[in-house]
Every structure is written in structure tokens, then in C-alpha cells.
Short mmCIF file of C-alpha atoms and ligand atoms in Angstrom, two decimals:
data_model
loop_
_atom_site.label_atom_id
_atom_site.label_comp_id
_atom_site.label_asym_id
_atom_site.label_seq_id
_atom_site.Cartn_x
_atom_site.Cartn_y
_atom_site.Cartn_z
CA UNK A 204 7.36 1.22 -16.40
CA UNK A 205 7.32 1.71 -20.00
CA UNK A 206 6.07 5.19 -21.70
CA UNK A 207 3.82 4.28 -24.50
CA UNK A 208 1.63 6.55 -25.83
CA UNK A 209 -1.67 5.70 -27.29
CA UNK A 210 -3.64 7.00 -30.57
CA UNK A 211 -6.74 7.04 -29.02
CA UNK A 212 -8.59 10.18 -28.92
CA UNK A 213 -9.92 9.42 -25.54
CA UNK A 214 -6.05 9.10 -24.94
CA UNK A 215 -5.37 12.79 -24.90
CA UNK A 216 -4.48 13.53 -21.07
CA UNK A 217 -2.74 10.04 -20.86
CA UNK A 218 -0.65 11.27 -23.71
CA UNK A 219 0.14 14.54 -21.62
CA UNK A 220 1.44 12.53 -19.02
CA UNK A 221 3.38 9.96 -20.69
CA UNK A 222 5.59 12.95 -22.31
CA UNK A 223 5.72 15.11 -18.89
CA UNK A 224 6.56 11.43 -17.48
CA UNK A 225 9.35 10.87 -20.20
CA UNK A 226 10.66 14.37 -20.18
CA UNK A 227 11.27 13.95 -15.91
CA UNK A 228 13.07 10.25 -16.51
CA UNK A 229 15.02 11.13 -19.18
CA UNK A 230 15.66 15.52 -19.43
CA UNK A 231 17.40 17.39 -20.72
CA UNK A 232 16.20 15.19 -23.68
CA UNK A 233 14.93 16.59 -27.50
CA UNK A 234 11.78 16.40 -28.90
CA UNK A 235 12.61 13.77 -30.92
CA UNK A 236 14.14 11.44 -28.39
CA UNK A 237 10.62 11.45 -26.78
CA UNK A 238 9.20 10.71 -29.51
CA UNK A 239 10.84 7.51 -30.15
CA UNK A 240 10.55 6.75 -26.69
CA UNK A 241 6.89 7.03 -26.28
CA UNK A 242 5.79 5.96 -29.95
CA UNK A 243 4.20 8.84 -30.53
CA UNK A 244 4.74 11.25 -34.01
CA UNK A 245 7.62 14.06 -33.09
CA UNK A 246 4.55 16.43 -34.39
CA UNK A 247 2.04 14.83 -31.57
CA UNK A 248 4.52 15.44 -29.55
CA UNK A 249 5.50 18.91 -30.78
CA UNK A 250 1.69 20.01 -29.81
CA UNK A 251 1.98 18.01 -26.61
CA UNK A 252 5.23 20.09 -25.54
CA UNK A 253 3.73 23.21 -26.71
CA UNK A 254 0.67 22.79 -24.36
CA UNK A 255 2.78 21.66 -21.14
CA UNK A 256 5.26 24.93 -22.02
CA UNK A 257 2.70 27.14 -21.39
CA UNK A 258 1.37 25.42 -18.20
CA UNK A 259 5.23 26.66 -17.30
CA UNK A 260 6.07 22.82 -16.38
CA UNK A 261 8.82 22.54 -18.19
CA UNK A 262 11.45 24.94 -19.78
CA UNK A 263 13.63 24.13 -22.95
CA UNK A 264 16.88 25.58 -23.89
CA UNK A 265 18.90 25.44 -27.38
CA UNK A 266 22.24 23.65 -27.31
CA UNK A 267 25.06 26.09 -28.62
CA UNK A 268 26.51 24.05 -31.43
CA UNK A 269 27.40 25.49 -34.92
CA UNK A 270 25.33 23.94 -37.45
CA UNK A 271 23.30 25.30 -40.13
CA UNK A 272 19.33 25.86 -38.44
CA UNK A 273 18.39 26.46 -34.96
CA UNK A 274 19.78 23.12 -32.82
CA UNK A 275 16.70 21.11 -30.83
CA UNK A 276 15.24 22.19 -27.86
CA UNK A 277 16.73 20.20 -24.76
CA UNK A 278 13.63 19.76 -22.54
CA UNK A 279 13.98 19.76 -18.92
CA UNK A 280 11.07 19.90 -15.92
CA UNK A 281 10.58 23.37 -14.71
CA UNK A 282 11.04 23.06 -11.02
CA UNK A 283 9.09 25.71 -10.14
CA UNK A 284 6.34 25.36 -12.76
CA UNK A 285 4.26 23.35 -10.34
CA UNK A 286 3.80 22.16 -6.40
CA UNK A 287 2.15 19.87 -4.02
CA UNK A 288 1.41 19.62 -0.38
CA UNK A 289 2.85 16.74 1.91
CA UNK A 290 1.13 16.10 4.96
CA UNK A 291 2.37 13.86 7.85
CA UNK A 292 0.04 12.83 10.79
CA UNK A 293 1.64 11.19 13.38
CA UNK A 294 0.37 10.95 17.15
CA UNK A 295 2.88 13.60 17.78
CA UNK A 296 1.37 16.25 15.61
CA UNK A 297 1.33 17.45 12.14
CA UNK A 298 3.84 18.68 9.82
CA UNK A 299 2.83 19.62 6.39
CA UNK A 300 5.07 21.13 3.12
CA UNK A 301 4.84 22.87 0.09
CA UNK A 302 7.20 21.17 -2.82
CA UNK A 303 8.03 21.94 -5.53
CA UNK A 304 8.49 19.62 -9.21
CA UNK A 305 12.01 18.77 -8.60
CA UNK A 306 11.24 17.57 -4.65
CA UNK A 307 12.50 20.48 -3.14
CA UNK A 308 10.81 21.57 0.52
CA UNK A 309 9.93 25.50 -0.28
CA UNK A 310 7.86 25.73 2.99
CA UNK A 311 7.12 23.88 6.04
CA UNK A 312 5.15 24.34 9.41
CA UNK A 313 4.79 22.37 12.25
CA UNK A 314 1.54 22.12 14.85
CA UNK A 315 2.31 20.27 18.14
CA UNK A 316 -1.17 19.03 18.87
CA UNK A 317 -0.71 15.41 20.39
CA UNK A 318 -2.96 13.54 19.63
CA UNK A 319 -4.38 15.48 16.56
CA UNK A 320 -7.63 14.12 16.57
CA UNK A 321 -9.64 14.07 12.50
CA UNK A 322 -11.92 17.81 13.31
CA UNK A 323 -9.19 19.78 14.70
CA UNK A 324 -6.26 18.04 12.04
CA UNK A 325 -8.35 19.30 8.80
CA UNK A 326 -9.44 22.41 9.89
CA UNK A 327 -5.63 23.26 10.41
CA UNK A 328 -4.55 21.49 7.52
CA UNK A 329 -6.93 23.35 5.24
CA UNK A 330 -5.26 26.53 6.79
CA UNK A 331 -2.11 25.79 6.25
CA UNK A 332 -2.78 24.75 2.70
CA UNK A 333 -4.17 28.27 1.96
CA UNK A 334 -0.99 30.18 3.40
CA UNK A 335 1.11 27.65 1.12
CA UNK A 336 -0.89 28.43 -2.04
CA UNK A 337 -0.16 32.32 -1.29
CA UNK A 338 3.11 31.16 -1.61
CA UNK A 339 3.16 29.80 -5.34
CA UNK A 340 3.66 33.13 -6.85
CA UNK A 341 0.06 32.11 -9.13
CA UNK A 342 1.21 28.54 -10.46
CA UNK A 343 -0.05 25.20 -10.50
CA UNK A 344 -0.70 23.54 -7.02
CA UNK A 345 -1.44 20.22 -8.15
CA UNK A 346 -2.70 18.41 -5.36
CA UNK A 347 -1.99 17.02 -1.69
CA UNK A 348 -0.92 13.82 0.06
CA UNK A 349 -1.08 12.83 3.04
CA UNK A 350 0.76 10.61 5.01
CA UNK A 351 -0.36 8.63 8.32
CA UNK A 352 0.43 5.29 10.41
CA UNK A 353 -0.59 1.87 9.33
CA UNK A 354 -1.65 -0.63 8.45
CA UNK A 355 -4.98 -0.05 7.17
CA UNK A 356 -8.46 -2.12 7.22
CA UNK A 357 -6.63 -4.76 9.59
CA UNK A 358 -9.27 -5.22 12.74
CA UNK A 359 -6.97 -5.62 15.43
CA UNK A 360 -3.75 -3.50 14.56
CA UNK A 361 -5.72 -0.57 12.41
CA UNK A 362 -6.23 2.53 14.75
CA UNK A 363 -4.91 0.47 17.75
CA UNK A 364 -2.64 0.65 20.20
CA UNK A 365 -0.25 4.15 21.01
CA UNK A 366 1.41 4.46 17.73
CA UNK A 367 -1.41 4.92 15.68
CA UNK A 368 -4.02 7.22 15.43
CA UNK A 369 -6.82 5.85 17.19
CA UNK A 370 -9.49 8.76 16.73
CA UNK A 371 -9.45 8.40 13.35
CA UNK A 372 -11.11 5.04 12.84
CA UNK A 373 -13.58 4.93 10.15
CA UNK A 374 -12.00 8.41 8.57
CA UNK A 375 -12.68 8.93 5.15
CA UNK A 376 -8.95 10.41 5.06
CA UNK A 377 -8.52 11.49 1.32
CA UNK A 378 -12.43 12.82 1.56
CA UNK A 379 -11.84 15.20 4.36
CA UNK A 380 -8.27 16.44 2.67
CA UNK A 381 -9.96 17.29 -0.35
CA UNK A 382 -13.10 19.01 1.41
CA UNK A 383 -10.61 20.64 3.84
CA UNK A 384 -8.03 21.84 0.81
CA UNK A 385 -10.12 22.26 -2.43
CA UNK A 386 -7.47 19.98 -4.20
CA UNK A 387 -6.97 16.56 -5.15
CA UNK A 388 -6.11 14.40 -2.37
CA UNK A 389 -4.21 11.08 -1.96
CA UNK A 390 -3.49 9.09 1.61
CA UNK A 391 -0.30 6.61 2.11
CA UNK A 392 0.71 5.03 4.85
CA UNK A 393 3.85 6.78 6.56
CA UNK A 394 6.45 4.37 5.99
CA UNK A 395 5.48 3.59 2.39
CA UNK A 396 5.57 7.73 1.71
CA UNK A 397 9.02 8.19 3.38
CA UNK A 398 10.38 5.03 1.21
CA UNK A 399 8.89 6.70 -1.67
CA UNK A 400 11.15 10.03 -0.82
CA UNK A 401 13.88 8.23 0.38
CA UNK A 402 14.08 6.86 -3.26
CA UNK A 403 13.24 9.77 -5.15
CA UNK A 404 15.60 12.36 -2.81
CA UNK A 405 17.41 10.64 -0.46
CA UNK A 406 19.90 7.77 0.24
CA UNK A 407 18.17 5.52 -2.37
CA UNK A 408 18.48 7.97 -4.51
CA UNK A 409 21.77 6.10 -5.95
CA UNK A 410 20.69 2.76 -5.28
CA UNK A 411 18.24 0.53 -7.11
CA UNK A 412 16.94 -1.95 -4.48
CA UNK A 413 16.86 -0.88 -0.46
CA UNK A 414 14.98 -1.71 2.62
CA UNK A 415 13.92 1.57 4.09
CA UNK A 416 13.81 0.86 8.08
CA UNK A 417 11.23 3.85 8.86
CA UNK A 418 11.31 5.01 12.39
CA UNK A 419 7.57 6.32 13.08
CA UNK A 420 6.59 6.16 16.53
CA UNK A 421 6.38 2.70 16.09
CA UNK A 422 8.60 0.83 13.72
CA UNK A 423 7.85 -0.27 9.76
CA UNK A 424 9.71 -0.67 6.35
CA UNK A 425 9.67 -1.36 3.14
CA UNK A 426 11.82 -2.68 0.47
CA UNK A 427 12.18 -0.33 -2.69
CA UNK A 428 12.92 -1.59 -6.05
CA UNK A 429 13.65 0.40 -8.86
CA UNK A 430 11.87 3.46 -7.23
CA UNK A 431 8.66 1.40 -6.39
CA UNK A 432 8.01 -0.06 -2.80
CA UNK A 433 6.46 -3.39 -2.37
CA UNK A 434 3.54 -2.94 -1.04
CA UNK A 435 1.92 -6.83 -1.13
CA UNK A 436 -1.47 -7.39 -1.69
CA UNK A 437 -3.42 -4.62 0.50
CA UNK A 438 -0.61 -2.53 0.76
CA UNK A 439 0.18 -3.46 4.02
CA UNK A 440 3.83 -5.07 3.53
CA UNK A 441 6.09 -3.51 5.53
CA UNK A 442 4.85 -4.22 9.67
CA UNK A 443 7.88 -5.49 10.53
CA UNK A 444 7.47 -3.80 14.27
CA UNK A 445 5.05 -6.54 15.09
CA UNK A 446 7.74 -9.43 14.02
CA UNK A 447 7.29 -11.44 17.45
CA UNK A 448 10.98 -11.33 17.96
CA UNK A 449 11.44 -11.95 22.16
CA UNK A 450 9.37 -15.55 22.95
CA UNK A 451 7.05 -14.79 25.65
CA UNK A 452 8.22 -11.11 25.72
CA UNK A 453 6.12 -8.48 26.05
CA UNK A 454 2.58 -7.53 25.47
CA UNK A 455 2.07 -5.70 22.22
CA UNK A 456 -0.97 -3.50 20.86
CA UNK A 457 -1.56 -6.27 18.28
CA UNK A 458 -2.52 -8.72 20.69
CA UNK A 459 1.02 -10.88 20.38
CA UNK A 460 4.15 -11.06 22.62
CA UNK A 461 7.77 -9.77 21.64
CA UNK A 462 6.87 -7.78 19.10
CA UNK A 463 9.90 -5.99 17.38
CA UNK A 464 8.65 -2.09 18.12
CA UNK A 465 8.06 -2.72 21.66
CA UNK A 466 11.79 -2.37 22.18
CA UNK A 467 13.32 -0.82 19.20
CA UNK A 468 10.71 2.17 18.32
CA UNK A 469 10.32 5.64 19.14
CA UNK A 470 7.66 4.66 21.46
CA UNK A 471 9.57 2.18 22.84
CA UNK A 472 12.19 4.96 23.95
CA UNK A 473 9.65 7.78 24.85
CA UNK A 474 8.41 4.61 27.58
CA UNK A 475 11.87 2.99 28.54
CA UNK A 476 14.12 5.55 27.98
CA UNK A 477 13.25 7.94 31.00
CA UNK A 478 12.96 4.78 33.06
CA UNK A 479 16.82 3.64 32.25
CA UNK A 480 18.40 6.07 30.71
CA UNK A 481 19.07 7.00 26.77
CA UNK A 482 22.41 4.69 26.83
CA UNK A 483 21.03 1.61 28.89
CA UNK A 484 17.97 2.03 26.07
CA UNK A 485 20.63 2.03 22.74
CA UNK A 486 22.26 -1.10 24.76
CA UNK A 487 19.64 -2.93 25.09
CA UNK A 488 17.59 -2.08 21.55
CA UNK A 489 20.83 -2.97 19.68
CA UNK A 490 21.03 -6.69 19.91
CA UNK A 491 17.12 -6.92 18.42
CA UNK A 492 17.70 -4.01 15.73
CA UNK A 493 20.92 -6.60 14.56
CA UNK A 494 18.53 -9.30 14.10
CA UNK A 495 15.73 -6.97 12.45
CA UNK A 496 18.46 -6.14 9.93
CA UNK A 497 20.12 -9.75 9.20
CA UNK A 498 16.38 -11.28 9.06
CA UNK A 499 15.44 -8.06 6.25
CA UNK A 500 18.75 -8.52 4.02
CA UNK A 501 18.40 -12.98 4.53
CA UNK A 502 14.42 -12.04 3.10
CA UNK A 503 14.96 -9.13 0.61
CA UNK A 504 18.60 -9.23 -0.48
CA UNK A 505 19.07 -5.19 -0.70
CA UNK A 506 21.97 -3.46 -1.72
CA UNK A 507 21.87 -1.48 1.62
CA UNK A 508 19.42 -1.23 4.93
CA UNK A 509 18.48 2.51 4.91
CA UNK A 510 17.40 3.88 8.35
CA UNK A 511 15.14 6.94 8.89
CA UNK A 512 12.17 8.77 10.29
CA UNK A 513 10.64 11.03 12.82
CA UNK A 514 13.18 9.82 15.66
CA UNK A 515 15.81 12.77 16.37
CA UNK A 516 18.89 12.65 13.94
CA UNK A 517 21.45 12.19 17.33
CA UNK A 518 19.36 9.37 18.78
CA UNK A 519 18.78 7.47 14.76
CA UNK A 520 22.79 7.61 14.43
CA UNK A 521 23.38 6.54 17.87
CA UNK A 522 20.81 2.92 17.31
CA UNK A 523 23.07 2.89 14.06
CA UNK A 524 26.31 2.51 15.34
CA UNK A 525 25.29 0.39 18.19
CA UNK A 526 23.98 -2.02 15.16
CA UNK A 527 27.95 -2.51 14.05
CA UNK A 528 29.20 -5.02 13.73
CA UNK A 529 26.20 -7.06 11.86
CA UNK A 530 25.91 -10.63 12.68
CA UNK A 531 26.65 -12.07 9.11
CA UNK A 532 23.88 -12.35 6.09
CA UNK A 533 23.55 -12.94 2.38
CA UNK A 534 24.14 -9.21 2.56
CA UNK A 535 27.56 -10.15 4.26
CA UNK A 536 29.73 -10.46 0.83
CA UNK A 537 33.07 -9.24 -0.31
CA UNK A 538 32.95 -6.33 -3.33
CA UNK A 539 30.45 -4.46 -1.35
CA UNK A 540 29.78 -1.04 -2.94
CA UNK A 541 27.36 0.46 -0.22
CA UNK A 542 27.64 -0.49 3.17
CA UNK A 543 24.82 -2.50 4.88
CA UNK A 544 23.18 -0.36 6.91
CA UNK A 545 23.10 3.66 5.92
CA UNK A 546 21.50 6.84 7.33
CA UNK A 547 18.77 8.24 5.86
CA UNK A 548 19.30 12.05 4.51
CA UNK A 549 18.79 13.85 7.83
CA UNK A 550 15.69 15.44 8.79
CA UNK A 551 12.16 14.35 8.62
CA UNK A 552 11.67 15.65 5.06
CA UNK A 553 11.67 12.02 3.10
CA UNK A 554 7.79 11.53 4.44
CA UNK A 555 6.70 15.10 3.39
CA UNK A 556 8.46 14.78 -0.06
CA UNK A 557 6.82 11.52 -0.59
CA UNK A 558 3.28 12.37 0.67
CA UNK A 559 4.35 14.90 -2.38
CA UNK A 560 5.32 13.05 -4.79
CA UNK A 561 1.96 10.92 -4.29
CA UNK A 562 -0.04 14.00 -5.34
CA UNK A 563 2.53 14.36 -8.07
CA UNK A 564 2.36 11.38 -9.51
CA UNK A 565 -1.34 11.03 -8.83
CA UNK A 566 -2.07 14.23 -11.14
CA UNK A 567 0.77 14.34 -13.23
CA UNK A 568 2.31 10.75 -14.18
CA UNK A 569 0.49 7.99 -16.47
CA UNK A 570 -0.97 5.06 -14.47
CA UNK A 571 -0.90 2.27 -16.58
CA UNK A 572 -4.79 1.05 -17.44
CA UNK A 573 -5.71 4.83 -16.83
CA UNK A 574 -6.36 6.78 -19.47
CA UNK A 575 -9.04 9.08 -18.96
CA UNK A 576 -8.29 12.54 -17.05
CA UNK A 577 -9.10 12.90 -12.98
CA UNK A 578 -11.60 15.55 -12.00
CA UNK A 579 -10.73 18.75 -12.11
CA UNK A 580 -7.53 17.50 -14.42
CA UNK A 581 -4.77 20.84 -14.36
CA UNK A 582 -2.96 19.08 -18.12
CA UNK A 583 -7.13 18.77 -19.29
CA UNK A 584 -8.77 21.97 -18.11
CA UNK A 585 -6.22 24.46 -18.39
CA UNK A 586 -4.99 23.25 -22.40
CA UNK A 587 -7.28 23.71 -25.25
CA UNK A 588 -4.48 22.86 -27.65
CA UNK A 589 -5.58 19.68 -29.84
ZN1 ZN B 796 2.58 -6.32 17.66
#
């Protein structure tokens, strides 16, 4: 995306944004690098820096060089100047974080109520969220995202079937977050939200195009470019557990047979697994992950196939060396720099940093066509600088 700033006066928050947005691309980086970078005058921008200072978002420092004056400012994001909640969902329970700027998990709980149904899940998450905000030592808790299963507003997979969350059909999710937490509130589906932290903090960190093979209880993905997931037209890219993979194989949820997830998913273990054994399960989930992965790099052409998610860390590395050695692809190529397929960072913290990041980006970044303030707008209400 490119950071242009506009001369509007309406354009005052967007302008906020656009040098807070520049400033995390591009820091440590002088005054009047943004500037030029977001066509704005260096002393618009002066005032602009000034105001987002004090909100303690960002921190400069002088560069020690010996030249007549004081040398520029180097602006960097203050890591602690401001957090978010994540919140994940699942059918297995809740986990929720406090985060701070730079993506970094400063608190996290965990409540083992399976399945959380909507009442129960907000009243607890609204807890939660007040023991976090005791923990912000006073600053800026921008907001709260939460994460949950999809796809969403599809009749017969939406709230269907055991890995979703069937109680919570007809939700007002973002609503009830921001009644429950008092802050502004934004709702992703799971695997989109741990692609977005995968990308941000994780493997794809040092990549520029993966497929993120998300291990919920049931099984989605979704190919990140240049930090941005597809998402497709209703943001539902991404089922690729209900790729009919076995002919005539068994009945899924969705109302087809041989879908992928009803042998390679977290569900698909928790069901087969104590019936045949953890091994005999890896054995026999291999064969259809290897085609999973050759029919994503033949449709997306990533640099790498990045697998994570809520499955344990021993049983995610275990599926991915059973998936070696990969049937051949247009991924299958001499020159290689990453291999094809790739653990994710362990842990489950890539869908908590991304339900993050979506509050984040949701209060703090410029969205293009956007450029009044959001209600109750932290870089509007708190500044009275002009
Ligand atoms: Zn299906």
C-alpha cells in the first residue's frame, strides 16, 4: 500500500495514521524521510510527530555524528506505548492475549470450557480484558480482535458440523466484544488471523508470498502475499479442508464426501487417533496432506508451505516429516532458497498476535478510502494539537 497523505482538513486522523503507518514500515527513519514518503510538509509532519510522541507511541533518538546542530531524530515505534487484545475461540476453549506494538505476547490465559457457548465466552472475555488492562501500566489499549472458525454467512458449512462453533449462529460477534470489553472490536476468521501473525511474527516473516496451512480443529489456509492474505470475494478463501479429496469417501459436515479435514485435521485425530493409534493416524493422513500441499504450490506458486495451529507442536512436526518426500510441483525447482514445506514458529501465539494486529491495524493504520476517525478514535480524542 502506498502512504499518501492528504491536505484535507477532514484528513487530520488519516494523516495520523499514514505517519504512525510510515514510521512502523520504515523506522528508525527521520522526519524528513517521512515526509517525502507520505507527501506531506516536514512541518505537517513535525506537528504530526509531536502529537503521536506524547501519546508515548513512538520514541526518537539523536544519531551521534559530529556535525555542526543537533543531528535528526531517528523515529522508531515505541513498543510499549500501546496494546491490544487477541482473542481465539475455538470449540476447545478460549485463549486470549495482551500485545504489545511490536507483536510481542505480554500476557496470556487460557479457559478450558468446551464448547464455549456466546453468554458464558463474553462474560469471561470481558473479565479477562479488565485484568489485562491492569496490566498496561496506564497506556493506550487500543482495541480487541477476535478470532473464530469459518467460513462465515455460508448456509450449510457456517456454524455446522464439530469444528465450528455451532451455538453461535446468528452472533453479532464484534457487537458482544465491544459491549463485553468497552473497546473497539474486530472479528476474523481463525485461519486468516494466524496467517496474518504468521506474516507479521513468524515464519513468513522473511518471506514475501506463503501458503499458511492452519491447523484449527478442522483444517484451512491461506496464501499471504506481501503481508496481506487473499481473502476472495467474502473472505472466505481459504476452506481447503472441504477439498473432496477421497471419491466416495467419507461423509463430511458440509454435506460432501472425502473432504480433506476428515482425515488430516485435528478433529480428524481427536476421532481416529484413539481408535488406531497416533502412528497408524500420521501413516495414513500423510499420503492426503502430500497431495493438499502439491495441489496448493501447482494453484498458488509460494515460496514455501508454512504449517501451523492449535494442534500440539510434537504431533504438527510429526504430519510434517511424514509429508517428505513431496510428490513433485511447480514448487519442485532447483535454486530453492526456503524449503517447501516449513514449521510454523511454535506455539499457538500466531492466531492471538493476529487477532492483535487486527485491532491494531483497525485503530491505528490508514485504510485506504477511510479518512474520517472511528468512534471513540485514541490519535483523535486524546490530541488537541492542530
Ligand atoms: Zn466438507
Amino acid at each position: 500500500m502506498s502512504l499518501r497523505g492528504t491536505n484535507q482538513e477532514f484528513g487530520r486522523p488519516y494523516n495520523r495514521r499514514i505517519v504512525l503507518e510510515a514510521i512502523r514500515q520504515h523506522g528508525p527513519v527521520e522526519r524528513a524521510e517521512i515526509a517525502r514518503r507520505v507527501g506531506l510538509t516536514v512541518q505537517t509532519v513535525a506537528n504530526i510527530i509531536r502529537e503521536i510522541e506524547e501519546l508515548g507511541l513512538i520514541s526518537g533518538e539523536r544519531a551521534h555524528k559530529k556535525s555542526r546542530g543537533s543531528p535528526p531524530m531517528s523515529l522508531t515505534l515505541n513498543p510499549q506505548g500501546a496494546y491490544a487484545v487477541g482473542v481465539h475461540v475455538t470449540p476447545l476453549g478460549i485463549e486470549a492475549a495482551l500485545v504489545d506494538l511490536a507483536g510481542a505476547i505480554v500476557a496470556a490465559r487460557r479457559l478450558d470450557i468446551s464448547p464455549p457457548g456466546p453468554e458464558e465466552s463474553f462474560r469471561e472475555i470481558g473479565r479477562l480484558v479488565k485484568g489485562f488492562r491492569a496490566q498496561t501500566g496506564g497506556r493506550l489499549l487500543v482495541g480487541a480482535g477476535l478470532a473464530m472458525p469459518g467460513p462465515f454467512d455460508v448456509e450449510s458449512m457456517s456454524f455446522v458440523g464439530p469444528t465450528t462453533l455451532e451455538s453461535w449462529r446468528g452472533v453479532a460477534v464484534a457487537q458482544r466484544l465491544s459491549d463485553a470489553t468497552g473497546l473497539a472490536a474486530f472479528v476474523e476468521n481463525d485461519m486468516a488471523a494466524a496467517a496474518l501473525g504468521e506474516s507479521l511474527h513468524g515464519a513468513g516473516r522473511n518471506v514475501s508470498a506463503f501458503y499458511y496451512l492452519y491447523f484449527g480443529l478442522g483444517l484451512g489456509g491461506a496464501m499471504v502475499k506481501d503481508g496481506v492474505p487473499l481473502r476472495g470475494f467474502h473472505g472466505n478463501a481459504g476452506e481447503i479442508g472441504h477439498m473432496p479429496l477421497v471419491p466416495d469417501g467419507q461423509l463430511c459436515s458440509c454435506g460432501n464426501k472425502g473432504c480433506l479435514e476428515r482425515y488430516v485435521s485435528l478433529e480428524a485425530f481427536q476421532r481416529r487417533g484413539p481408535v488406531i493409534g497416533r502412528r497408524a493416524w500420521i501413516a495414513e493422513a500423510a499420503p492426503l496432506l502430500r497431495n493438499a500441499i502439491v495441489t496448493i504450490e501447482n494453484l498458488f506458486d509460494p515460496e514455501t508451505v508454512v504449517i501451523g495451529g492449535i494442534m500440539d507442536d510434537g504431533l504438527l512436526d510429526a504430519l510434517v516429516s511424514a509429508a517428505d518426500p513431496l510428490p513433485t510441483s511447480v514448487a519442485d525447482r532447483k535454486g530453492r532458497t526456503a524449503p517447501r514445506l516449513m514449521r510454523s514458529a511454535p506455539g499457538q501465539n500466531a492466531v492471538l498476535r493476529g487477532a492483535a494486529s487486527l485491532a491494531f491495524s483497525g485503530v491505528l493504520s490508514p485504510r485506504l478510502g477511510q479518512t474520517d476517525a472511528p468512534a471513540n478514535d485514541p490519535l483523535f480524542a486524546r490530541s488537541r494539537v492542530a
